[in-house]
Amino acid sequence: MSTDERRPEEAGFIFRGKAVPDKDRSIREEGGAERGSTAENTISIHIDEVMHSTAELRGLRGRDALVITEHRATFEGGEEFVFFTDVVSLGDDLIVRELGHRRATSEAREEIAETLRAAVERPLAERVRHAELIVTGEVTASRVLERPSPPRSEHDPEWGIARVAVRTVLKGKKPKGDVEVLFANSHDIAWYKSPKLHEGKRGIFLLHLAGQEDEDDHPRDLPRPIHKAIDPLDFLPADREADVRRLIDQEGGR
């Protein structure tokens, strides 16, 4: 499969490297049989840089990977490539299956790095795009609303309302005074990643109108429209402000 047919971020393990001739010779001499592969469709590649991986794979720089590929001859010249792969086996021998490759020119590496960065940021970019109001500030008070009896669900969010003192408006119309924000106080599995907006919480708030995305994302008896912050990305530490500003600028440029 060529890289034109598959987005780079869809490969589980992306790295830059080149063939290890001596190890290729030993693979041929030993028959090269590994999980259905043969000497003709495997090649040993030294990993010079890990560009995309899971947390478990980030420390593999400097190791050799046995790559199952249909393009062995392409890599035997010692040229450096970026490999788009999925891991077959992670043990004494690292075995990966090639999904695509590109010559590791500086232009290609920059393009791949930008594509991967955009993929990582895509969920946050979506929250930024749909937020009605984005502010920096601090929670000065919060209270948990009375729960319905019996709860409407075993995963009851235990709704609360936080009062946020706004310091800076990054997106949207500047509010008059503090902003009230609905949040889920529950630590149930359905809500434990949702921001807990208690007094002293300080950072960046990505605020959405309750009921705008889902009719069940707020108490049904609220007397007025209210902002909410219930997605894990709706509250960010203050040091992410530059990232949020950049995504807002990108949104404005579309």
PDB file of C-alpha atoms in Angstrom:
ATOM      1  CA  MET A   1       0.000   0.000   0.000  1.00  0.00           C
ATOM      2  CA  SER A   2       1.425   3.367  -0.939  1.00  0.00           C
ATOM      3  CA  THR A   3       1.442   6.304   1.410  1.00  0.00           C
ATOM      4  CA  ASP A   4      -0.856   8.099  -1.042  1.00  0.00           C
ATOM      5  CA  GLU A   5      -3.586   5.568  -0.190  1.00  0.00           C
ATOM      6  CA  ARG A   6      -3.246   5.810   3.585  1.00  0.00           C
ATOM      7  CA  ARG A   7      -2.907   8.857   5.795  1.00  0.00           C
ATOM      8  CA  PRO A   8       0.402   8.819   7.716  1.00  0.00           C
ATOM      9  CA  GLU A   9      -1.271   9.002  11.138  1.00  0.00           C
ATOM     10  CA  GLU A  10      -3.200   5.777  10.405  1.00  0.00           C
ATOM     11  CA  ALA A  11       0.032   3.778  10.687  1.00  0.00           C
ATOM     12  CA  GLY A  12       0.705   2.646  14.235  1.00  0.00           C
ATOM     13  CA  PHE A  13       4.476   3.058  14.098  1.00  0.00           C
ATOM     14  CA  ILE A  14       6.304   5.569  11.883  1.00  0.00           C
ATOM     15  CA  PHE A  15      10.077   5.842  11.939  1.00  0.00           C
ATOM     16  CA  ARG A  16      13.057   7.048   9.942  1.00  0.00           C
ATOM     17  CA  GLY A  17      15.924   4.657   9.217  1.00  0.00           C
ATOM     18  CA  LYS A  18      17.995   2.726   6.727  1.00  0.00           C
ATOM     19  CA  ALA A  19      18.992  -0.858   6.026  1.00  0.00           C
ATOM     20  CA  VAL A  20      21.561  -2.757   8.103  1.00  0.00           C
ATOM     21  CA  PRO A  21      23.530  -4.764   5.472  1.00  0.00           C
ATOM     22  CA  ASP A  22      25.296  -7.202   7.821  1.00  0.00           C
ATOM     23  CA  LYS A  23      22.068  -8.196   9.514  1.00  0.00           C
ATOM     24  CA  ASP A  24      20.354  -8.661   6.136  1.00  0.00           C
ATOM     25  CA  ARG A  25      23.083 -11.130   5.213  1.00  0.00           C
ATOM     26  CA  SER A  26      22.531 -13.135   8.406  1.00  0.00           C
ATOM     27  CA  ILE A  27      18.780 -13.191   7.751  1.00  0.00           C
ATOM     28  CA  ARG A  28      19.384 -14.691   4.317  1.00  0.00           C
ATOM     29  CA  GLU A  29      21.829 -17.247   5.706  1.00  0.00           C
ATOM     30  CA  GLU A  30      19.402 -18.332   8.440  1.00  0.00           C
ATOM     31  CA  GLY A  31      16.456 -18.645   6.072  1.00  0.00           C
ATOM     32  CA  GLY A  32      14.683 -15.529   7.345  1.00  0.00           C
ATOM     33  CA  ALA A  33      11.441 -17.243   8.384  1.00  0.00           C
ATOM     34  CA  GLU A  34       9.519 -15.072  10.868  1.00  0.00           C
ATOM     35  CA  ARG A  35       5.738 -15.207  11.229  1.00  0.00           C
ATOM     36  CA  GLY A  36       5.155 -16.116   7.605  1.00  0.00           C
ATOM     37  CA  SER A  37       7.890 -13.858   6.210  1.00  0.00           C
ATOM     38  CA  THR A  38      10.851 -14.997   4.114  1.00  0.00           C
ATOM     39  CA  ALA A  39      14.312 -13.633   3.415  1.00  0.00           C
ATOM     40  CA  GLU A  40      12.979 -12.227   0.147  1.00  0.00           C
ATOM     41  CA  ASN A  41      10.370 -10.027   1.835  1.00  0.00           C
ATOM     42  CA  THR A  42      12.132  -8.946   5.017  1.00  0.00           C
ATOM     43  CA  ILE A  43      14.865  -6.423   5.651  1.00  0.00           C
ATOM     44  CA  SER A  44      16.527  -5.159   8.816  1.00  0.00           C
ATOM     45  CA  ILE A  45      16.217  -1.387   9.277  1.00  0.00           C
ATOM     46  CA  HIS A  46      18.050   0.630  11.929  1.00  0.00           C
ATOM     47  CA  ILE A  47      15.664   3.098  13.616  1.00  0.00           C
ATOM     48  CA  ASP A  48      17.247   6.567  13.628  1.00  0.00           C
ATOM     49  CA  GLU A  49      14.112   8.485  14.691  1.00  0.00           C
ATOM     50  CA  VAL A  50      10.670   7.525  15.992  1.00  0.00           C
ATOM     51  CA  MET A  51       8.168   9.920  14.434  1.00  0.00           C
ATOM     52  CA  HIS A  52       4.852   8.421  15.574  1.00  0.00           C
ATOM     53  CA  SER A  53       4.105   5.602  18.001  1.00  0.00           C
ATOM     54  CA  THR A  54       2.343   4.476  21.120  1.00  0.00           C
ATOM     55  CA  ALA A  55       3.924   5.221  24.499  1.00  0.00           C
ATOM     56  CA  GLU A  56       5.350   1.685  24.612  1.00  0.00           C
ATOM     57  CA  LEU A  57       7.242   2.185  21.338  1.00  0.00           C
ATOM     58  CA  ARG A  58       8.775   5.610  21.918  1.00  0.00           C
ATOM     59  CA  GLY A  59      12.012   4.194  23.318  1.00  0.00           C
ATOM     60  CA  LEU A  60      12.870   2.134  20.226  1.00  0.00           C
ATOM     61  CA  ARG A  61      15.216   4.665  18.664  1.00  0.00           C
ATOM     62  CA  GLY A  62      18.577   2.996  18.091  1.00  0.00           C
ATOM     63  CA  ARG A  63      17.133  -0.506  17.734  1.00  0.00           C
ATOM     64  CA  ASP A  64      16.833  -2.546  14.565  1.00  0.00           C
ATOM     65  CA  ALA A  65      13.454  -3.530  13.183  1.00  0.00           C
ATOM     66  CA  LEU A  66      12.769  -6.499  10.950  1.00  0.00           C
ATOM     67  CA  VAL A  67      10.501  -5.015   8.288  1.00  0.00           C
ATOM     68  CA  ILE A  68       8.170  -7.234   6.268  1.00  0.00           C
ATOM     69  CA  THR A  69       7.928  -5.501   2.904  1.00  0.00           C
ATOM     70  CA  GLU A  70       7.384  -6.003  -0.817  1.00  0.00           C
ATOM     71  CA  HIS A  71       9.991  -3.333  -1.572  1.00  0.00           C
ATOM     72  CA  ARG A  72      13.147  -4.889  -0.176  1.00  0.00           C
ATOM     73  CA  ALA A  73      15.260  -3.983  -3.216  1.00  0.00           C
ATOM     74  CA  THR A  74      14.299  -0.310  -2.827  1.00  0.00           C
ATOM     75  CA  PHE A  75      15.874  -0.143   0.625  1.00  0.00           C
ATOM     76  CA  GLU A  76      19.042  -2.177   0.002  1.00  0.00           C
ATOM     77  CA  GLY A  77      21.003   0.762  -1.396  1.00  0.00           C
ATOM     78  CA  GLY A  78      21.502   2.303   2.042  1.00  0.00           C
ATOM     79  CA  GLU A  79      19.306   5.342   1.424  1.00  0.00           C
ATOM     80  CA  GLU A  80      17.314   6.674   4.372  1.00  0.00           C
ATOM     81  CA  PHE A  81      13.509   6.314   4.318  1.00  0.00           C
ATOM     82  CA  VAL A  82      10.517   7.081   6.474  1.00  0.00           C
ATOM     83  CA  PHE A  83       8.619   3.846   7.111  1.00  0.00           C
ATOM     84  CA  PHE A  84       4.869   3.682   7.802  1.00  0.00           C
ATOM     85  CA  THR A  85       4.288   0.400   9.627  1.00  0.00           C
ATOM     86  CA  ASP A  86       2.185  -1.614  12.030  1.00  0.00           C
ATOM     87  CA  VAL A  87       3.896  -3.722  14.709  1.00  0.00           C
ATOM     88  CA  VAL A  88       3.611  -7.501  14.280  1.00  0.00           C
ATOM     89  CA  SER A  89       5.745  -8.542  17.254  1.00  0.00           C
ATOM     90  CA  LEU A  90       7.491  -6.645  20.046  1.00  0.00           C
ATOM     91  CA  GLY A  91       9.950  -8.822  21.905  1.00  0.00           C
ATOM     92  CA  ASP A  92      13.588  -9.805  21.504  1.00  0.00           C
ATOM     93  CA  ASP A  93      13.045  -9.065  17.810  1.00  0.00           C
ATOM     94  CA  LEU A  94      10.963  -6.097  16.726  1.00  0.00           C
ATOM     95  CA  ILE A  95       8.953  -7.150  13.681  1.00  0.00           C
ATOM     96  CA  VAL A  96       6.869  -4.653  11.727  1.00  0.00           C
ATOM     97  CA  ARG A  97       4.843  -4.753   8.503  1.00  0.00           C
ATOM     98  CA  GLU A  98       5.404  -1.945   6.035  1.00  0.00           C
ATOM     99  CA  LEU A  99       2.302  -0.056   4.897  1.00  0.00           C
ATOM    100  CA  GLY A 100       4.118   2.623   2.940  1.00  0.00           C
ATOM    101  CA  HIS A 101       7.343   4.569   2.740  1.00  0.00           C
ATOM    102  CA  ARG A 102       8.846   7.854   1.594  1.00  0.00           C
ATOM    103  CA  ARG A 103      12.398   8.916   0.981  1.00  0.00           C
ATOM    104  CA  ALA A 104      13.553  10.855   4.045  1.00  0.00           C
ATOM    105  CA  THR A 105      14.155  14.196   2.374  1.00  0.00           C
ATOM    106  CA  SER A 106      13.902  17.253   4.599  1.00  0.00           C
ATOM    107  CA  GLU A 107      10.755  18.328   2.733  1.00  0.00           C
ATOM    108  CA  ALA A 108       9.090  14.942   3.254  1.00  0.00           C
ATOM    109  CA  ARG A 109      10.029  14.832   6.925  1.00  0.00           C
ATOM    110  CA  GLU A 110       8.615  18.315   7.531  1.00  0.00           C
ATOM    111  CA  GLU A 111       5.417  17.432   5.674  1.00  0.00           C
ATOM    112  CA  ILE A 112       4.960  14.201   7.642  1.00  0.00           C
ATOM    113  CA  ALA A 113       5.677  15.935  10.955  1.00  0.00           C
ATOM    114  CA  GLU A 114       3.083  18.627  10.161  1.00  0.00           C
ATOM    115  CA  THR A 115       0.505  15.987   9.177  1.00  0.00           C
ATOM    116  CA  LEU A 116       1.090  14.093  12.415  1.00  0.00           C
ATOM    117  CA  ARG A 117       0.909  17.262  14.504  1.00  0.00           C
ATOM    118  CA  ALA A 118      -2.382  18.204  12.863  1.00  0.00           C
ATOM    119  CA  ALA A 119      -3.758  14.711  13.555  1.00  0.00           C
ATOM    120  CA  VAL A 120      -2.841  14.946  17.236  1.00  0.00           C
ATOM    121  CA  GLU A 121      -4.439  18.385  17.490  1.00  0.00           C
ATOM    122  CA  ARG A 122      -7.594  17.501  15.543  1.00  0.00           C
ATOM    123  CA  PRO A 123      -9.777  16.727  18.598  1.00  0.00           C
ATOM    124  CA  LEU A 124      -8.787  20.011  20.276  1.00  0.00           C
ATOM    125  CA  ALA A 125      -9.247  21.905  17.020  1.00  0.00           C
ATOM    126  CA  GLU A 126     -12.820  20.580  16.862  1.00  0.00           C
ATOM    127  CA  ARG A 127     -13.551  21.755  20.412  1.00  0.00           C
ATOM    128  CA  VAL A 128     -12.073  25.168  19.606  1.00  0.00           C
ATOM    129  CA  ARG A 129     -14.117  25.407  16.410  1.00  0.00           C
ATOM    130  CA  HIS A 130     -17.424  24.634  18.121  1.00  0.00           C
ATOM    131  CA  ALA A 131     -16.854  26.638  21.313  1.00  0.00           C
ATOM    132  CA  GLU A 132     -19.012  29.734  21.614  1.00  0.00           C
ATOM    133  CA  LEU A 133     -16.714  31.319  24.202  1.00  0.00           C
ATOM    134  CA  ILE A 134     -13.090  30.619  25.136  1.00  0.00           C
ATOM    135  CA  VAL A 135     -11.641  32.418  28.151  1.00  0.00           C
ATOM    136  CA  THR A 136      -8.818  32.251  30.614  1.00  0.00           C
ATOM    137  CA  GLY A 137      -9.765  32.671  34.247  1.00  0.00           C
ATOM    138  CA  GLU A 138     -10.298  31.085  37.632  1.00  0.00           C
ATOM    139  CA  VAL A 139     -13.162  29.330  39.376  1.00  0.00           C
ATOM    140  CA  THR A 140     -14.105  31.467  42.375  1.00  0.00           C
ATOM    141  CA  ALA A 141     -16.994  29.291  43.613  1.00  0.00           C
ATOM    142  CA  SER A 142     -18.907  26.147  42.705  1.00  0.00           C
ATOM    143  CA  ARG A 143     -21.932  24.240  43.905  1.00  0.00           C
ATOM    144  CA  VAL A 144     -23.445  20.857  43.106  1.00  0.00           C
ATOM    145  CA  LEU A 145     -27.089  20.925  42.047  1.00  0.00           C
ATOM    146  CA  GLU A 146     -29.699  18.840  43.797  1.00  0.00           C
ATOM    147  CA  ARG A 147     -29.801  15.392  42.227  1.00  0.00           C
ATOM    148  CA  PRO A 148     -33.093  13.961  40.940  1.00  0.00           C
ATOM    149  CA  SER A 149     -34.494  11.157  43.045  1.00  0.00           C
ATOM    150  CA  PRO A 150     -34.218   8.534  41.799  1.00  0.00           C
ATOM    151  CA  PRO A 151     -31.331   9.438  39.461  1.00  0.00           C
ATOM    152  CA  ARG A 152     -32.294   9.395  35.783  1.00  0.00           C
ATOM    153  CA  SER A 153     -29.380   7.063  35.078  1.00  0.00           C
ATOM    154  CA  GLU A 154     -26.843   4.897  36.868  1.00  0.00           C
ATOM    155  CA  HIS A 155     -24.301   7.209  35.238  1.00  0.00           C
ATOM    156  CA  ASP A 156     -25.813  10.366  36.685  1.00  0.00           C
ATOM    157  CA  PRO A 157     -23.407  13.294  36.033  1.00  0.00           C
ATOM    158  CA  GLU A 158     -24.094  14.989  39.394  1.00  0.00           C
ATOM    159  CA  TRP A 159     -24.349  18.392  37.740  1.00  0.00           C
ATOM    160  CA  GLY A 160     -22.616  21.373  39.286  1.00  0.00           C
ATOM    161  CA  ILE A 161     -22.308  25.057  38.439  1.00  0.00           C
ATOM    162  CA  ALA A 162     -19.020  26.919  38.678  1.00  0.00           C
ATOM    163  CA  ARG A 163     -18.558  30.677  38.726  1.00  0.00           C
ATOM    164  CA  VAL A 164     -15.562  31.668  36.588  1.00  0.00           C
ATOM    165  CA  ALA A 165     -13.868  35.040  36.934  1.00  0.00           C
ATOM    166  CA  VAL A 166     -12.754  35.876  33.400  1.00  0.00           C
ATOM    167  CA  ARG A 167      -9.244  37.192  32.895  1.00  0.00           C
ATOM    168  CA  THR A 168      -8.910  37.138  29.095  1.00  0.00           C
ATOM    169  CA  VAL A 169     -11.350  36.411  26.257  1.00  0.00           C
ATOM    170  CA  LEU A 170      -9.689  34.377  23.503  1.00  0.00           C
ATOM    171  CA  LYS A 171     -12.805  33.751  21.418  1.00  0.00           C
ATOM    172  CA  GLY A 172     -16.347  35.096  21.508  1.00  0.00           C
ATOM    173  CA  LYS A 173     -18.099  38.088  22.971  1.00  0.00           C
ATOM    174  CA  LYS A 174     -16.736  39.467  26.235  1.00  0.00           C
ATOM    175  CA  PRO A 175     -19.179  38.593  29.040  1.00  0.00           C
ATOM    176  CA  LYS A 176     -20.480  41.107  31.529  1.00  0.00           C
ATOM    177  CA  GLY A 177     -18.895  39.971  34.758  1.00  0.00           C
ATOM    178  CA  ASP A 178     -18.321  36.357  35.776  1.00  0.00           C
ATOM    179  CA  VAL A 179     -19.489  33.368  33.743  1.00  0.00           C
ATOM    180  CA  GLU A 180     -21.513  30.474  35.140  1.00  0.00           C
ATOM    181  CA  VAL A 181     -20.392  27.109  33.781  1.00  0.00           C
ATOM    182  CA  LEU A 182     -22.148  23.771  34.044  1.00  0.00           C
ATOM    183  CA  PHE A 183     -19.874  20.801  34.819  1.00  0.00           C
ATOM    184  CA  ALA A 184     -20.198  17.126  35.717  1.00  0.00           C
ATOM    185  CA  ASN A 185     -19.067  16.478  39.293  1.00  0.00           C
ATOM    186  CA  SER A 186     -19.440  12.682  39.051  1.00  0.00           C
ATOM    187  CA  HIS A 187     -16.432  10.366  39.074  1.00  0.00           C
ATOM    188  CA  ASP A 188     -18.442   7.632  37.390  1.00  0.00           C
ATOM    189  CA  ILE A 189     -16.720   5.916  34.437  1.00  0.00           C
ATOM    190  CA  ALA A 190     -18.862   7.984  32.054  1.00  0.00           C
ATOM    191  CA  TRP A 191     -17.723  11.288  33.589  1.00  0.00           C
ATOM    192  CA  TYR A 192     -14.423  10.842  35.410  1.00  0.00           C
ATOM    193  CA  LYS A 193     -12.444  12.624  32.674  1.00  0.00           C
ATOM    194  CA  SER A 194     -14.884  15.530  32.580  1.00  0.00           C
ATOM    195  CA  PRO A 195     -13.406  18.721  34.135  1.00  0.00           C
ATOM    196  CA  LYS A 196     -14.185  19.164  37.858  1.00  0.00           C
ATOM    197  CA  LEU A 197     -14.550  22.928  38.167  1.00  0.00           C
ATOM    198  CA  HIS A 198     -14.085  23.594  41.849  1.00  0.00           C
ATOM    199  CA  GLU A 199     -12.850  26.746  43.551  1.00  0.00           C
ATOM    200  CA  GLY A 200      -9.267  27.629  42.678  1.00  0.00           C
ATOM    201  CA  LYS A 201      -9.251  25.851  39.295  1.00  0.00           C
ATOM    202  CA  ARG A 202      -7.347  28.157  36.975  1.00  0.00           C
ATOM    203  CA  GLY A 203      -6.680  27.841  33.251  1.00  0.00           C
ATOM    204  CA  ILE A 204      -8.413  27.941  29.866  1.00  0.00           C
ATOM    205  CA  PHE A 205     -12.142  27.259  29.561  1.00  0.00           C
ATOM    206  CA  LEU A 206     -13.657  26.189  26.218  1.00  0.00           C
ATOM    207  CA  LEU A 207     -17.340  26.908  26.743  1.00  0.00           C
ATOM    208  CA  HIS A 208     -20.319  25.609  24.774  1.00  0.00           C
ATOM    209  CA  LEU A 209     -24.009  26.354  25.172  1.00  0.00           C
ATOM    210  CA  ALA A 210     -25.771  23.545  27.039  1.00  0.00           C
ATOM    211  CA  GLY A 211     -28.190  21.728  24.769  1.00  0.00           C
ATOM    212  CA  GLN A 212     -26.397  22.777  21.608  1.00  0.00           C
ATOM    213  CA  GLU A 213     -24.698  19.419  21.016  1.00  0.00           C
ATOM    214  CA  ASP A 214     -26.936  16.998  22.921  1.00  0.00           C
ATOM    215  CA  GLU A 215     -30.269  17.525  24.613  1.00  0.00           C
ATOM    216  CA  ASP A 216     -29.155  15.269  27.483  1.00  0.00           C
ATOM    217  CA  ASP A 217     -25.943  17.159  28.223  1.00  0.00           C
ATOM    218  CA  HIS A 218     -27.518  19.384  30.876  1.00  0.00           C
ATOM    219  CA  PRO A 219     -30.244  19.354  33.547  1.00  0.00           C
ATOM    220  CA  ARG A 220     -33.653  19.687  31.954  1.00  0.00           C
ATOM    221  CA  ASP A 221     -34.962  22.179  34.498  1.00  0.00           C
ATOM    222  CA  LEU A 222     -32.322  24.906  34.146  1.00  0.00           C
ATOM    223  CA  PRO A 223     -34.137  28.242  34.204  1.00  0.00           C
ATOM    224  CA  ARG A 224     -31.828  29.947  31.669  1.00  0.00           C
ATOM    225  CA  PRO A 225     -29.252  29.238  28.975  1.00  0.00           C
ATOM    226  CA  ILE A 226     -25.880  28.351  30.437  1.00  0.00           C
ATOM    227  CA  HIS A 227     -22.419  27.461  29.193  1.00  0.00           C
ATOM    228  CA  LYS A 228     -20.992  24.033  29.848  1.00  0.00           C
ATOM    229  CA  ALA A 229     -17.548  22.434  30.000  1.00  0.00           C
ATOM    230  CA  ILE A 230     -17.953  18.662  30.103  1.00  0.00           C
ATOM    231  CA  ASP A 231     -15.549  17.319  27.467  1.00  0.00           C
ATOM    232  CA  PRO A 232     -12.038  16.485  28.758  1.00  0.00           C
ATOM    233  CA  LEU A 233     -10.657  19.106  26.351  1.00  0.00           C
ATOM    234  CA  ASP A 234     -12.987  21.865  27.574  1.00  0.00           C
ATOM    235  CA  PHE A 235     -10.532  22.814  30.327  1.00  0.00           C
ATOM    236  CA  LEU A 236      -6.808  23.187  29.680  1.00  0.00           C
ATOM    237  CA  PRO A 237      -3.870  24.359  31.787  1.00  0.00           C
ATOM    238  CA  ALA A 238      -2.755  27.942  31.260  1.00  0.00           C
ATOM    239  CA  ASP A 239       0.427  26.871  29.471  1.00  0.00           C
ATOM    240  CA  ARG A 240      -1.679  25.679  26.503  1.00  0.00           C
ATOM    241  CA  GLU A 241      -2.792  29.227  25.687  1.00  0.00           C
ATOM    242  CA  ALA A 242      -0.409  29.572  22.740  1.00  0.00           C
ATOM    243  CA  ASP A 243      -1.768  26.331  21.225  1.00  0.00           C
ATOM    244  CA  VAL A 244      -5.362  27.502  21.637  1.00  0.00           C
ATOM    245  CA  ARG A 245      -4.616  30.918  20.148  1.00  0.00           C
ATOM    246  CA  ARG A 246      -2.946  29.282  17.135  1.00  0.00           C
ATOM    247  CA  LEU A 247      -5.963  27.009  16.550  1.00  0.00           C
ATOM    248  CA  ILE A 248      -8.306  30.000  16.826  1.00  0.00           C
ATOM    249  CA  ASP A 249      -6.185  31.872  14.254  1.00  0.00           C
ATOM    250  CA  GLN A 250      -6.282  28.833  11.945  1.00  0.00           C
ATOM    251  CA  GLU A 251     -10.055  28.675  12.292  1.00  0.00           C
ATOM    252  CA  GLY A 252     -10.339  32.334  11.330  1.00  0.00           C
ATOM    253  CA  GLY A 253      -8.215  31.733   8.255  1.00  0.00           C
ATOM    254  CA  ARG A 254     -10.476  29.037   6.818  1.00  0.00           C
TER     255      ARG A 254
END
